[in-house]
Amino acid sequence: MLTLQRAAARWAASGALLASAVLVLFGCAAPPNGSTQAVSADEFQEQIASEARVADLNEQLLSLAVESGLGGGLYRVGPEDQLRIDFFGVPELSREYRVDGRGNIMMPLVGQVSVAGLTLDEIEQGVAAKYSESYLRSPQVSAQVTEYRSQQFTIVGAVANPRVYSVSRQTTLIEALAMAGGVTQDAGDMAYLTDRTRNPETGQLQTRTLLVALDELMRDAGENNVVLGESALINVPRGGFVFVEGAVNRPGGVALRGDITVLKAIAEAGGLKFEADKSSVRVVRRNASTGEWNHLDIDYRVVRDDPSRDMRLRNGDVVAVDTDTLKAGWVGFWRNASAIAWLGWRPLQ
């Protein structure tokens, strides 16, 4: 009996020694399987970069809005505005007019006059021309807006304060975005504008639809900062999503904020696992016209060493990180060996 107990004790001791050796060996060889410190740093950098982009964009919006004058520009009359039109020396024709929904006013003798989308100078010239045809010689006309009702715009989507805004002056796209408090963290890269403007050639009101890139709006405001027309609707859509799957620490959806690339998407997914095959990363992208899925191969090591070769992702892309079979087997062996090694520490019954 004593011999058996001594043998058991020796076996337990040797088992413990073997467990310690295995643990030390595999602990040294074990990969940094999603190093918590590194992943946290990546996530922190991505968050800071995203917040910095939004803060910088909103700062530029406010700066450009102030530079544009916040009130400058010629006012253009619209539906529901109240006008006061005076004729020098002809008080019986001087009166106020409400612009109807079609942008017209009804005046004595000459009837309907289209005024929507015109400046006050243009209205004065147009009214004078109407009356000079048959009724007055060289009439002197003055016009002013006594009540502003037409200058409203609606802004929706990823802005701080989406709602309907009423203004008493001409407003630009940058001013409208600034009035809405700027864009939010989940804003996409584009702004959609739909309004009604007057065709300079025909003089007719027409619907205008514009797609404006926010970065281009900031970079070249002179070219892209349009003046809002009637019934303007501004939509700043939220960014889309890409999906990261495979050998990453947190597979799932990643929001498209700014210029999301393969490296950034993988970083937001917690980084690569140890068993990831860095030479086999694929971007699966659907062709919008044909509906077919295209597979674009990426070598993670190449784009990590040379970020200029990184690929910008689009809404709906799938980033698939393959698993290295040898590394996966090593990880599985390490886990099993660790579990077996721990048996050596179990006390004798």
XYZ file of C-alpha atoms in Angstrom:
349
model
C 0.000 0.000 0.000
C 2.820 2.345 0.895
C 4.538 1.588 -2.384
C 1.437 2.512 -4.348
C 1.066 5.813 -2.487
C 4.738 6.664 -3.144
C 4.326 5.798 -6.796
C 1.234 7.951 -7.032
C 3.002 10.835 -5.355
C 5.945 10.546 -7.743
C 3.545 10.454 -10.698
C 1.759 13.587 -9.453
C 5.066 15.376 -8.975
C 6.311 14.418 -12.397
C 2.942 15.411 -13.836
C 3.151 18.795 -12.183
C 6.680 19.256 -13.520
C 5.527 18.241 -16.992
C 2.566 20.636 -16.745
C 4.860 23.462 -15.747
C 7.176 22.737 -18.650
C 4.302 22.539 -21.109
C 2.811 25.740 -19.805
C 6.132 27.549 -20.004
C 6.834 26.169 -23.456
C 3.451 27.000 -24.905
C 3.243 30.221 -22.947
C 6.400 31.418 -24.651
C 5.334 30.127 -28.047
C 1.735 31.235 -27.658
C 0.800 33.989 -30.035
C -0.440 37.399 -29.058
C -3.964 36.182 -29.751
C -5.618 39.544 -30.086
C -3.340 41.442 -27.770
C -5.706 43.450 -25.621
C -3.353 46.373 -25.350
C -2.745 46.584 -29.110
C -6.425 46.197 -29.987
C -7.433 48.844 -27.483
C -4.882 51.212 -28.968
C -6.207 50.578 -32.472
C -9.775 51.134 -31.360
C -8.790 54.275 -29.519
C -6.972 55.656 -32.557
C -9.913 54.859 -34.839
C -12.362 56.541 -32.476
C -10.155 59.616 -32.104
C -9.671 59.825 -35.870
C -13.416 59.576 -36.495
C -14.246 62.175 -33.863
C -11.517 64.445 -35.184
C -12.934 64.188 -38.713
C -16.413 65.191 -37.562
C -15.113 67.966 -35.321
C -12.915 69.316 -38.121
C -15.795 69.157 -40.605
C -18.152 71.019 -38.286
C -15.486 73.603 -37.479
C -15.000 74.228 -41.178
C -18.771 74.498 -41.685
C -19.053 77.161 -39.025
C -15.983 79.030 -40.279
C -17.190 79.057 -43.882
C -20.680 80.079 -42.811
C -19.251 83.073 -40.947
C -16.986 83.995 -43.860
C -19.919 83.884 -46.262
C -21.545 86.699 -44.332
C -24.436 84.943 -42.598
C -26.963 87.219 -44.163
C -25.281 88.496 -47.252
C -26.461 87.801 -50.746
C -29.497 88.930 -52.677
C -32.854 87.790 -51.433
C -35.064 85.976 -53.916
C -38.790 86.163 -53.454
C -40.816 82.989 -53.050
C -44.391 81.771 -52.513
C -46.287 83.215 -49.529
C -43.980 86.225 -49.256
C -45.687 89.617 -48.839
C -44.467 92.347 -51.195
C -44.918 96.094 -51.120
C -44.716 97.647 -54.617
C -44.769 101.439 -54.927
C -45.117 103.576 -58.077
C -43.607 107.034 -57.794
C -46.327 109.571 -58.489
C -49.045 106.907 -58.907
C -50.309 106.154 -55.383
C -53.417 104.306 -56.628
C -51.202 101.506 -57.966
C -49.020 101.305 -54.858
C -50.065 98.438 -52.597
C -49.088 95.127 -51.013
C -49.316 91.748 -52.720
C -49.193 88.192 -51.443
C -47.204 85.827 -53.678
C -49.354 82.792 -54.460
C -48.252 79.163 -54.454
C -47.249 79.338 -58.118
C -44.979 82.316 -57.486
C -47.234 84.999 -59.012
C -48.931 88.216 -57.923
C -52.053 89.709 -59.483
C -51.620 93.426 -60.286
C -54.142 95.985 -61.586
C -54.358 96.434 -65.361
C -51.518 94.051 -66.245
C -52.831 91.004 -64.421
C -50.534 88.148 -63.405
C -46.850 88.833 -62.828
C -44.367 86.062 -62.012
C -42.039 87.077 -59.192
C -40.864 83.842 -57.496
C -37.124 83.332 -57.642
C -36.461 86.969 -58.596
C -34.534 89.577 -56.656
C -36.208 92.859 -55.727
C -34.276 94.658 -58.474
C -35.509 92.134 -61.034
C -39.097 92.529 -59.813
C -38.870 96.311 -60.096
C -37.568 96.043 -63.637
C -40.171 93.449 -64.628
C -43.120 95.408 -63.211
C -41.903 98.636 -64.803
C -41.605 96.896 -68.164
C -45.157 95.523 -67.859
C -46.721 98.927 -67.176
C -44.576 100.815 -69.660
C -45.953 98.711 -72.519
C -49.415 100.290 -72.444
C -50.114 102.355 -69.350
C -47.198 104.397 -67.976
C -44.246 106.212 -69.477
C -40.945 105.357 -67.799
C -42.529 104.296 -64.465
C -40.354 104.398 -61.376
C -41.055 101.295 -59.289
C -39.720 100.209 -55.914
C -40.291 96.834 -54.252
C -39.667 95.505 -50.771
C -40.499 92.380 -48.809
C -42.762 93.167 -45.874
C -43.248 89.579 -44.720
C -40.931 86.630 -45.286
C -42.605 83.262 -45.539
C -41.040 81.425 -48.438
C -37.533 81.007 -47.090
C -37.849 77.694 -45.322
C -35.635 74.683 -45.677
C -35.830 71.224 -44.184
C -32.739 69.314 -43.144
C -32.873 65.654 -42.138
C -30.512 62.769 -41.552
C -27.230 62.710 -39.659
C -27.183 66.303 -38.383
C -27.331 67.557 -34.807
C -30.712 69.315 -35.114
C -32.826 67.981 -37.997
C -35.978 70.062 -38.500
C -37.631 72.785 -40.594
C -35.848 76.151 -40.484
C -37.381 79.514 -41.376
C -35.085 82.337 -42.444
C -35.640 85.855 -43.728
C -32.854 85.857 -46.257
C -31.083 83.850 -48.864
C -29.262 80.845 -47.402
C -26.442 78.696 -48.715
C -25.901 74.977 -48.211
C -23.021 75.553 -45.797
C -25.091 77.999 -43.752
C -27.956 75.500 -43.592
C -25.658 72.740 -42.328
C -24.162 75.122 -39.779
C -27.643 76.168 -38.575
C -28.474 72.498 -38.061
C -25.515 72.141 -35.711
C -23.267 70.313 -38.148
C -23.087 66.627 -38.961
C -23.050 63.799 -36.435
C -20.595 60.963 -35.856
C -22.446 58.529 -38.121
C -22.801 60.893 -41.072
C -21.849 59.628 -44.492
C -19.765 61.476 -47.050
C -22.554 63.041 -49.103
C -25.382 65.558 -48.819
C -28.452 65.481 -51.061
C -30.250 68.710 -51.963
C -33.630 69.004 -53.669
C -35.222 72.415 -54.234
C -36.910 74.621 -56.837
C -34.982 77.252 -58.763
C -35.690 79.505 -61.713
C -34.173 78.540 -65.034
C -32.050 81.543 -66.115
C -32.819 80.916 -69.796
C -36.567 80.259 -69.724
C -37.455 81.982 -66.461
C -39.502 78.946 -65.414
C -39.307 77.330 -61.990
C -37.834 73.843 -62.093
C -36.862 71.158 -59.617
C -33.152 70.818 -58.916
C -31.468 67.775 -57.403
C -27.825 67.898 -56.347
C -25.448 65.383 -54.773
C -22.649 67.186 -52.932
C -19.632 65.503 -51.327
C -19.041 67.046 -47.901
C -15.269 66.948 -48.270
C -15.492 68.729 -51.634
C -17.890 71.256 -50.119
C -15.271 72.102 -47.495
C -12.357 72.025 -49.918
C -13.941 74.156 -52.642
C -16.832 76.111 -51.170
C -16.824 78.603 -54.006
C -17.725 75.872 -56.470
C -20.046 73.696 -54.363
C -21.700 76.039 -51.852
C -24.964 76.577 -53.717
C -27.730 78.970 -52.706
C -30.862 77.167 -51.556
C -33.944 77.555 -53.706
C -37.589 77.223 -52.730
C -38.796 74.318 -50.587
C -35.257 73.086 -50.098
C -34.797 69.625 -48.613
C -31.299 68.682 -47.433
C -30.601 65.079 -46.519
C -27.331 63.958 -44.957
C -27.614 60.156 -45.003
C -25.944 58.080 -42.371
C -22.977 56.070 -43.527
C -23.465 52.472 -44.539
C -21.823 49.341 -43.155
C -19.258 46.773 -44.132
C -19.047 43.290 -42.630
C -15.830 41.735 -41.337
C -15.766 37.980 -40.881
C -13.303 35.163 -40.379
C -10.164 35.199 -38.229
C -10.740 38.522 -36.458
C -11.421 39.081 -32.781
C -14.835 40.708 -33.153
C -16.471 39.757 -36.455
C -19.532 41.787 -37.403
C -20.689 45.048 -38.916
C -18.464 48.114 -39.047
C -19.960 51.549 -39.700
C -18.712 53.468 -42.724
C -17.342 56.689 -41.260
C -15.138 58.682 -43.549
C -12.640 56.754 -45.626
C -12.927 53.235 -44.232
C -10.272 50.940 -45.689
C -9.470 47.255 -45.218
C -6.896 48.030 -42.511
C -9.302 50.296 -40.626
C -12.179 47.820 -40.869
C -9.996 45.011 -39.498
C -8.796 47.299 -36.691
C -12.400 48.119 -35.755
C -13.145 44.377 -35.765
C -10.565 43.932 -32.995
C -7.602 43.084 -35.189
C -6.461 39.758 -36.591
C -6.372 36.568 -34.562
C -3.121 34.625 -34.323
C -4.437 31.966 -36.673
C -5.312 34.509 -39.391
C -3.695 34.045 -42.782
C -2.326 37.524 -43.421
C -1.669 36.747 -47.058
C -5.280 35.728 -47.688
C -7.723 38.568 -47.064
C -10.573 38.991 -49.514
C -12.979 41.846 -50.166
C -16.274 40.529 -51.501
C -18.092 43.269 -53.413
C -21.333 43.142 -55.342
C -21.519 44.648 -58.813
C -24.532 46.971 -58.727
C -25.229 46.659 -62.447
C -24.894 42.873 -62.850
C -25.636 41.700 -59.313
C -22.543 39.458 -59.361
C -20.166 39.175 -56.430
C -16.528 39.963 -57.133
C -13.637 38.725 -54.995
C -10.690 41.090 -54.568
C -7.583 39.580 -52.967
C -5.622 41.609 -50.425
C -2.286 40.798 -48.774
C -2.581 42.242 -45.266
C 1.193 42.423 -44.835
C 1.640 44.445 -48.006
C -1.000 47.087 -47.224
C 0.138 47.281 -43.606
C 3.682 48.087 -44.718
C 2.459 50.405 -47.478
C -0.919 51.977 -46.503
C -1.060 53.772 -49.844
C -1.968 50.388 -51.365
C -4.857 49.900 -48.957
C -8.353 49.571 -50.459
C -11.213 51.917 -49.635
C -14.392 50.024 -48.814
C -17.914 50.686 -50.032
C -21.277 50.171 -48.406
C -22.137 46.462 -48.359
C -18.589 45.152 -48.798
C -17.572 41.995 -46.920
C -14.003 41.616 -45.655
C -13.179 37.926 -45.210
C -9.998 36.937 -43.346
C -8.990 33.335 -43.994
C -7.505 31.011 -41.367
C -4.018 29.562 -41.642
C -4.443 25.798 -41.194
C -1.040 25.283 -39.548
C -1.568 28.127 -37.088
C -5.103 26.938 -36.333
C -3.755 23.439 -35.583
C -1.088 24.926 -33.319
C -3.677 26.888 -31.371
C -5.878 23.807 -31.038
C -2.945 21.714 -29.833
C -1.959 24.379 -27.327
C -5.459 24.507 -25.893
C -5.705 20.741 -25.598
C -2.219 20.437 -24.144
C -2.998 23.129 -21.592
C -6.124 21.306 -20.514
C -4.205 18.028 -20.159
C -1.345 19.692 -18.316
C -3.675 21.093 -15.713
C -4.605 17.521 -14.738
C -1.195 17.206 -13.127
C -2.198 19.788 -10.544
C -5.251 17.881 -9.365
C -4.805 16.683 -5.739
C -4.778 12.966 -4.984
C -7.981 11.599 -3.589
